[in-house]
CSV table of C-alpha atoms in Angstrom, one decimal:
chain,number,residue,atom,x,y,z
A,42,LEU,CA,134.2,77.3,39.8
A,43,ALA,CA,133.4,80.8,38.5
A,44,PRO,CA,131.8,81.3,35.0
A,45,MET,CA,134.3,81.5,32.2
A,46,PHE,CA,132.5,84.5,30.6
A,47,GLU,CA,130.3,87.0,32.4
A,48,GLY,CA,127.0,87.7,30.7
A,49,ASP,CA,123.3,86.9,30.8
A,50,LEU,CA,121.7,84.1,28.9
A,51,PRO,CA,119.3,85.4,26.2
A,52,SER,CA,115.5,85.5,26.4
A,53,GLY,CA,115.5,84.5,30.1
A,54,VAL,CA,117.1,81.1,29.3
A,55,ARG,CA,118.0,79.2,32.5
A,56,ALA,CA,119.7,75.9,33.1
A,57,GLY,CA,118.6,73.5,35.7
A,58,THR,CA,120.8,71.4,38.0
A,59,PRO,CA,122.7,68.7,36.2
A,60,ARG,CA,121.5,65.1,36.9
A,61,VAL,CA,123.0,61.7,36.1
A,62,ALA,CA,121.2,60.1,33.1
A,63,MET,CA,123.4,57.0,33.0
A,64,ASP,CA,126.2,56.3,35.4
A,65,ASP,CA,129.4,54.4,34.6
A,66,ARG,CA,128.2,51.3,36.4
A,67,THR,CA,125.0,51.1,34.3
A,68,ARG,CA,126.9,51.7,31.1
A,69,ARG,CA,129.2,48.8,31.8
A,70,ARG,CA,126.3,46.6,32.9
A,71,LEU,CA,124.7,47.2,29.5
A,72,GLY,CA,127.9,46.3,27.7
A,73,LEU,CA,128.3,49.8,26.2
A,74,GLU,CA,132.1,50.2,26.2
A,75,HIS,CA,132.2,53.5,24.3
A,76,TRP,CA,128.7,55.0,24.4
A,77,PRO,CA,127.9,57.7,23.6
A,78,ASP,CA,131.0,58.4,21.5
A,79,GLY,CA,129.5,61.3,19.7
A,80,THR,CA,126.4,63.4,19.3
A,81,ILE,CA,123.2,61.6,20.3
A,82,GLY,CA,120.1,61.4,18.0
A,83,PHE,CA,116.9,61.4,20.0
A,84,GLY,CA,113.4,59.9,19.3
A,85,VAL,CA,110.3,59.2,21.3
A,86,ARG,CA,108.6,55.8,20.5
A,87,ARG,CA,105.8,54.4,22.7
A,88,ARG,CA,106.6,56.7,25.6
A,89,ARG,CA,110.3,55.8,25.6
A,90,ILE,CA,113.4,57.9,24.9
A,91,ASP,CA,115.2,56.5,21.9
A,92,CYS,CA,118.9,57.4,21.8
A,93,LEU,CA,121.2,56.6,18.9
A,94,ALA,CA,124.9,57.3,19.1
A,95,ALA,CA,128.3,55.9,18.2
A,96,ASN,CA,129.6,53.0,20.3
A,97,GLY,CA,133.1,52.5,19.1
A,98,ARG,CA,133.2,51.6,15.4
A,99,THR,CA,129.5,50.9,15.3
A,100,SER,CA,126.4,52.6,16.7
A,101,ALA,CA,124.0,51.5,19.4
A,102,ARG,CA,120.3,52.3,19.9
A,103,VAL,CA,119.7,52.6,23.6
A,104,VAL,CA,116.3,53.2,25.1
A,105,ALA,CA,115.2,54.8,28.4
A,106,ARG,CA,111.9,54.9,30.3
A,107,GLU,CA,111.5,57.7,32.9
A,108,ARG,CA,110.0,56.8,36.2
A,109,ARG,CA,109.9,59.4,39.0
A,110,GLY,CA,112.7,61.4,37.5
A,111,LEU,CA,115.0,58.4,37.0
A,112,LEU,CA,115.8,56.7,33.8
A,113,GLU,CA,115.6,52.9,33.3
A,114,TRP,CA,117.9,51.8,30.5
A,115,ASP,CA,117.9,48.9,28.0
A,116,VAL,CA,119.8,48.2,24.7
A,117,ALA,CA,117.6,47.9,21.6
A,118,GLU,CA,120.4,47.2,19.2
A,119,ARG,CA,124.1,47.1,20.1
A,120,ASP,CA,126.1,46.9,16.8
A,121,ILE,CA,124.5,49.0,14.1
A,122,GLU,CA,126.8,49.2,11.0
A,123,VAL,CA,126.5,51.5,8.1
A,124,ALA,CA,126.0,48.9,5.4
A,125,SER,CA,127.3,49.0,1.8
A,126,SER,CA,129.7,51.8,2.6
A,127,ARG,CA,130.4,53.8,-0.5
A,128,THR,CA,133.5,55.4,0.9
A,129,GLY,CA,135.7,52.6,2.1
A,130,ALA,CA,136.1,54.5,5.4
A,131,ASP,CA,137.9,53.0,8.4
A,132,TYR,CA,135.1,54.2,10.6
A,133,ALA,CA,131.5,55.1,10.1
A,134,ALA,CA,129.1,55.6,13.0
A,135,GLY,CA,126.7,58.3,14.3
A,136,GLY,CA,123.7,59.4,16.0
A,137,PRO,CA,121.8,62.5,14.9
A,138,PHE,CA,118.8,61.5,12.8
A,139,LEU,CA,115.7,62.8,11.1
A,140,SER,CA,112.6,60.7,10.9
A,141,ILE,CA,111.0,61.0,7.4
A,142,GLY,CA,108.0,58.8,7.8
A,143,ASP,CA,107.1,55.1,7.4
A,144,GLY,CA,109.5,54.2,10.1
A,145,ARG,CA,112.5,55.6,8.1
A,146,ASP,CA,115.4,57.7,9.6
A,147,LEU,CA,118.0,59.7,7.8
A,148,ILE,CA,121.2,59.4,9.9
A,149,VAL,CA,124.1,61.9,9.7
A,150,TYR,CA,127.2,59.8,10.5
A,151,HIS,CA,130.8,60.6,11.3
A,152,GLY,CA,133.3,58.9,9.0
A,153,GLU,CA,137.1,58.6,9.3
A,154,PHE,CA,140.1,57.6,7.1
A,155,HIS,CA,143.0,56.6,9.4
A,156,HIS,CA,146.6,57.4,8.7
A,157,GLY,CA,148.1,54.0,8.6
A,158,ASP,CA,147.2,51.8,11.6
A,159,ASP,CA,146.9,54.8,14.0
A,160,HIS,CA,143.2,55.3,14.8
A,161,THR,CA,144.1,58.5,16.8
A,162,SER,CA,145.3,60.1,13.6
A,163,TYR,CA,142.6,60.6,11.0
A,164,TRP,CA,140.8,62.7,8.4
A,165,SER,CA,137.0,62.8,8.9
A,166,PHE,CA,133.9,63.6,7.0
A,167,LEU,CA,130.1,63.6,7.4
A,168,GLY,CA,127.9,61.3,5.5
A,169,LEU,CA,124.2,60.3,5.2
A,170,ALA,CA,122.7,56.9,5.7
A,171,LEU,CA,119.1,55.7,5.4
A,172,ASP,CA,117.6,53.3,7.9
A,173,ASP,CA,114.3,51.7,6.9
A,174,GLY,CA,113.4,50.8,10.5
A,175,THR,CA,115.5,47.6,10.7
A,176,ASP,CA,118.6,49.2,12.3
A,177,HIS,CA,120.5,48.4,9.1
A,178,PRO,CA,121.3,51.8,7.7
A,179,VAL,CA,122.5,52.0,4.1
A,180,ASP,CA,125.2,54.5,3.2
A,181,LEU,CA,124.1,57.2,0.8
A,182,GLY,CA,127.5,58.8,0.6
A,183,PRO,CA,129.5,61.8,2.0
A,184,ILE,CA,127.9,65.2,2.3
A,185,ILE,CA,130.6,67.3,4.1
A,186,SER,CA,134.4,67.0,3.9
A,187,PRO,CA,137.2,69.4,4.9
A,188,GLY,CA,138.8,71.9,2.6
A,189,ILE,CA,142.1,70.1,3.1
A,190,ALA,CA,142.6,66.8,1.3
A,191,HIS,CA,143.0,63.7,3.4
A,192,MET,CA,146.2,62.7,1.6
A,193,ASP,CA,147.9,66.0,2.4
A,194,PRO,CA,151.3,65.0,3.9
A,195,VAL,CA,151.1,67.7,6.5
A,196,LEU,CA,148.3,65.7,8.2
A,197,ARG,CA,150.6,62.8,9.1
A,198,GLY,CA,150.4,62.4,12.9
A,199,HIS,CA,147.5,64.9,13.1
A,200,SER,CA,143.7,64.7,12.9
A,201,VAL,CA,141.0,66.7,11.1
A,202,ASP,CA,137.8,66.3,13.0
A,203,VAL,CA,134.6,67.6,11.5
A,204,THR,CA,132.8,66.6,14.7
A,205,GLY,CA,129.5,64.8,15.2
A,206,GLY,CA,127.0,66.0,12.5
A,207,ALA,CA,124.8,68.6,14.3
A,208,PHE,CA,122.0,69.7,12.0
A,209,ILE,CA,118.8,71.8,12.0
A,210,ILE,CA,115.7,71.8,9.8
A,211,ARG,CA,114.5,75.4,9.1
A,212,ASN,CA,112.7,77.2,6.3
A,213,GLY,CA,112.8,74.2,4.0
A,214,PHE,CA,116.5,73.6,4.4
A,215,VAL,CA,118.8,71.2,6.2
A,216,TYR,CA,121.6,73.1,7.9
A,217,VAL,CA,124.6,71.0,8.9
A,218,TYR,CA,127.3,72.4,11.2
A,219,PHE,CA,130.9,71.3,11.3
A,220,VAL,CA,134.6,72.2,12.1
A,221,ASP,CA,136.7,72.6,9.0
A,222,VAL,CA,140.4,72.9,8.0
A,223,ARG,CA,141.1,75.1,4.9
A,224,ARG,CA,143.6,74.2,2.2
A,225,SER,CA,145.8,76.9,3.7
A,226,TYR,CA,145.7,74.9,7.0
A,227,GLY,CA,143.6,77.5,8.8
A,228,VAL,CA,141.0,76.1,11.2
A,229,VAL,CA,137.4,77.1,10.8
A,230,GLY,CA,135.9,76.9,14.3
A,231,LEU,CA,132.3,76.6,13.1
A,232,GLY,CA,131.1,76.2,9.5
A,233,VAL,CA,127.7,75.5,8.0
A,234,ALA,CA,126.4,74.0,4.8
A,235,ARG,CA,122.8,73.5,3.7
A,236,ALA,CA,120.7,71.7,1.1
A,237,SER,CA,117.0,71.7,0.3
A,238,LEU,CA,115.0,69.4,2.7
A,239,ARG,CA,112.9,68.2,-0.2
A,240,ASP,CA,116.0,67.4,-2.3
A,241,VAL,CA,117.6,65.6,0.7
A,242,VAL,CA,114.6,63.3,1.2
A,243,ALA,CA,113.9,62.8,-2.6
A,244,ARG,CA,117.5,61.8,-3.3
A,245,ALA,CA,117.7,59.6,-0.2
A,246,GLU,CA,114.6,57.7,-1.5
A,247,ARG,CA,116.6,57.1,-4.7
A,248,GLY,CA,119.6,55.8,-2.7
A,249,GLU,CA,121.9,58.8,-3.0
A,250,ALA,CA,123.0,61.8,-1.0
A,251,ALA,CA,122.0,65.4,-1.9
A,252,ARG,CA,124.6,68.0,-2.6
A,253,PHE,CA,125.3,70.4,0.2
A,254,TRP,CA,126.7,73.9,-0.1
A,255,LYS,CA,129.0,75.5,2.4
A,256,PHE,CA,128.5,79.1,3.5
A,257,CYS,CA,131.6,80.8,1.9
A,258,ASP,CA,132.3,84.5,1.2
A,259,GLY,CA,128.9,85.4,2.5
A,260,GLU,CA,126.7,82.9,0.6
A,261,PHE,CA,126.0,79.2,0.3
A,262,ALA,CA,128.2,78.7,-2.7
A,263,GLY,CA,131.1,76.5,-1.6
A,264,PRO,CA,130.9,72.7,-2.4
A,265,GLY,CA,130.1,70.6,0.7
A,266,LEU,CA,132.8,68.2,-0.4
A,267,GLY,CA,136.2,69.8,-0.2
A,268,GLY,CA,135.0,73.4,-0.5
A,269,GLU,CA,136.1,76.4,1.6
A,270,ALA,CA,133.9,77.7,4.5
A,271,ASP,CA,133.5,80.9,6.4
A,272,ASP,CA,134.2,80.8,10.1
A,273,LEU,CA,130.8,81.7,11.8
A,274,LEU,CA,132.1,81.7,15.3
A,275,GLU,CA,135.8,82.3,15.5
A,276,PRO,CA,137.3,80.8,18.6
A,277,ARG,CA,138.0,83.7,20.9
A,278,HIS,CA,141.0,82.2,22.8
A,279,HIS,CA,139.1,78.9,23.3
A,280,PRO,CA,138.4,76.0,20.9
A,281,ILE,CA,135.0,74.9,19.8
A,282,LEU,CA,135.0,71.1,20.5
A,283,TRP,CA,131.9,69.0,20.9
A,284,PHE,CA,128.6,70.6,20.0
A,285,ASP,CA,125.0,70.3,18.9
A,286,ALA,CA,122.3,72.6,17.6
A,287,ALA,CA,118.6,72.9,17.2
A,288,TRP,CA,115.7,75.4,16.6
A,289,TRP,CA,114.2,76.3,19.9
A,290,ALA,CA,110.6,77.4,19.4
A,291,ASP,CA,110.2,79.1,22.8
A,292,ILE,CA,112.8,81.7,22.0
A,293,GLY,CA,112.3,81.7,18.2
A,294,ALA,CA,116.0,81.1,17.4
A,295,PHE,CA,118.7,78.7,16.4
A,296,VAL,CA,120.6,77.5,19.5
A,297,LEU,CA,124.1,76.1,19.7
A,298,VAL,CA,125.7,74.5,22.8
A,299,TYR,CA,129.4,73.5,22.7
A,300,SER,CA,132.1,72.4,25.1
A,301,THR,CA,135.4,74.1,25.3
A,302,LYS,CA,138.7,73.9,27.2
A,303,VAL,CA,139.1,77.1,29.3
A,304,ASN,CA,142.9,76.7,29.5
A,305,PRO,CA,143.9,74.3,26.7
A,306,LYS,CA,147.6,75.2,27.0
A,307,GLY,CA,147.9,77.1,30.3
A,308,PRO,CA,149.2,76.0,33.6
A,309,GLY,CA,147.3,73.9,36.1
A,310,PRO,CA,144.6,71.2,35.5
A,311,ARG,CA,142.5,71.6,32.4
A,312,ARG,CA,139.1,73.2,32.9
A,313,TRP,CA,136.1,72.8,30.7
A,314,ALA,CA,132.9,74.8,30.1
A,315,LEU,CA,129.6,74.4,28.2
A,316,MET,CA,128.9,77.5,26.1
A,317,PHE,CA,125.5,78.7,24.8
A,318,THR,CA,124.7,81.0,21.9
A,319,THR,CA,121.8,81.9,19.6
A,320,SER,CA,121.2,83.0,16.0
A,321,SER,CA,118.3,84.3,14.1
A,322,ASP,CA,119.4,82.9,10.8
A,323,GLY,CA,121.8,80.1,11.6
A,324,VAL,CA,124.8,82.0,10.3
A,325,ALA,CA,125.4,85.1,12.5
A,326,TRP,CA,125.8,84.0,16.1
A,327,GLU,CA,125.7,86.0,19.3
A,328,GLU,CA,128.6,86.2,21.8
A,329,PRO,CA,128.7,82.8,23.6
A,330,VAL,CA,127.8,82.7,27.3
A,331,ASP,CA,128.9,80.2,29.9
A,332,LEU,CA,125.9,77.9,30.7
A,333,LEU,CA,126.9,76.1,33.9
A,334,GLY,CA,130.3,77.4,35.1
A,335,GLU,CA,133.7,75.8,34.8
A,336,SER,CA,134.4,72.1,35.5
A,337,ARG,CA,137.6,70.1,36.1
A,338,ARG,CA,135.9,67.1,34.4
A,339,GLU,CA,136.0,66.6,30.6
A,340,LEU,CA,132.7,67.6,29.0
A,341,ILE,CA,132.1,66.0,25.6
A,342,CYS,CA,129.4,64.5,23.3
A,343,VAL,CA,127.2,67.5,23.8
A,344,SER,CA,123.6,66.8,22.6
A,345,VAL,CA,120.4,68.8,22.5
A,346,ARG,CA,117.3,66.7,22.8
A,347,SER,CA,115.0,67.6,19.9
A,348,GLU,CA,112.0,66.2,18.0
A,349,PRO,CA,113.0,63.6,15.5
A,350,THR,CA,110.7,64.8,12.7
A,351,THR,CA,111.6,68.5,12.9
A,352,ARG,CA,114.9,68.8,14.8
A,353,CYS,CA,113.0,71.4,16.9
A,354,VAL,CA,112.8,71.9,20.6
A,355,GLU,CA,109.2,72.4,21.6
A,356,GLY,CA,108.7,73.8,25.2
A,357,PRO,CA,111.5,73.2,27.7
A,358,GLY,CA,114.7,71.9,26.3
A,359,GLU,CA,117.1,69.3,27.6
A,360,LEU,CA,120.9,69.2,27.2
A,361,TRP,CA,122.9,65.9,27.5
A,362,TRP,CA,126.7,65.5,27.7
A,363,LEU,CA,129.3,63.0,28.8
A,364,SER,CA,131.5,63.8,31.8
A,365,SER,CA,134.8,62.2,32.8
A,366,ALA,CA,137.5,63.0,35.3
A,367,ALA,CA,139.9,60.5,33.6
A,368,ALA,CA,139.4,62.2,30.2
A,369,ASP,CA,140.9,61.6,26.7
A,370,PHE,CA,141.5,58.0,25.7
A,371,VAL,CA,140.9,56.6,29.3
A,372,ARG,CA,137.6,58.4,29.7
A,373,TRP,CA,135.7,55.1,29.5
A,374,SER,CA,137.1,54.2,33.0
A,375,ASP,CA,134.6,56.6,34.6
A,376,ALA,CA,132.4,58.3,32.0
A,377,ALA,CA,128.9,59.2,33.1
A,378,LEU,CA,126.1,60.7,30.9
A,379,LEU,CA,124.6,63.8,32.4
A,380,ARG,CA,121.5,66.0,31.5
A,381,CYS,CA,119.9,69.2,32.6
A,382,ARG,CA,116.7,71.1,31.7
A,383,LEU,CA,116.8,74.3,29.7
A,384,THR,CA,113.8,76.7,30.1
A,385,ALA,CA,113.0,80.1,28.7
A,386,GLY,CA,110.7,82.9,29.9
A,387,ASP,CA,108.6,82.2,33.0
A,388,ALA,CA,109.0,78.4,32.9
A,389,PRO,CA,110.6,77.0,36.1
A,390,ALA,CA,114.2,75.7,35.6
A,391,ALA,CA,113.5,72.5,37.5
A,392,ALA,CA,116.3,70.0,38.1
């Protein structure tokens, strides 16, 4: 299919040919019924790729070793629960993490409060958990929640999804990105909040979450919990759905990749696209450009592979996402994990 938006990718960025990282048969063989069900956190340990992501109501740490361009998969830990939850949430699982030394990881998790017994209707938030290397992360508490309260009666039968917890480390700050809903019920397509990296780590070591501040009215002044947020990337006739972000050293910029529905309410089969945009400061973003062209398959769980100690992409980047023809709540009948190489400048965009 043709690209959704015409335009050139910035700084000579090119995307390689998508390849299957994990097919549906492999996922089933490993007993991963709903993996990845959100943004993936990546690490490299002893020459293996460490992948942490939600797997239903818990998280799973899955590892891959690459041989001749193919990935050989194994499950390191299947049911990782956020222990001693401070929120009483109905759901708490996640993937993006920051390694802070001594085998410890700070995990940004996605939490949900369900409306009654309906798990498809929920109000969500982002929280922090500290894993000391035992795959038993301890909840530090919530850091980002929507402007609209979770008990607002207008939400019955609807969901508020802050998404998967994409975050970037830059200039001594932790920048966390999210979707928001204001008290006036207006949707914020992309919001950002930040906290000092030093404060985040120091408070985590004391067993608590740092205070984050949303970018509101042109400054980081809105409370992360329940505050209002500016819309950094207003959806131009297309929704911002699943996304991830990183600092990419090769182009010296923040990068954001997100999936969107090209015709969410129009006639014909739904079409999807992966959009790419950059920013010099993490707040003002360039016009998004279609990365790979339109697809009739659902494109979700978008994840940018980055270094676990810096959340930075050094050299060529790699984009991962889940693809399904069945889509929605039956996507696990055929879901496959794909990846493609991202290069900048003169580097070859190999498959």
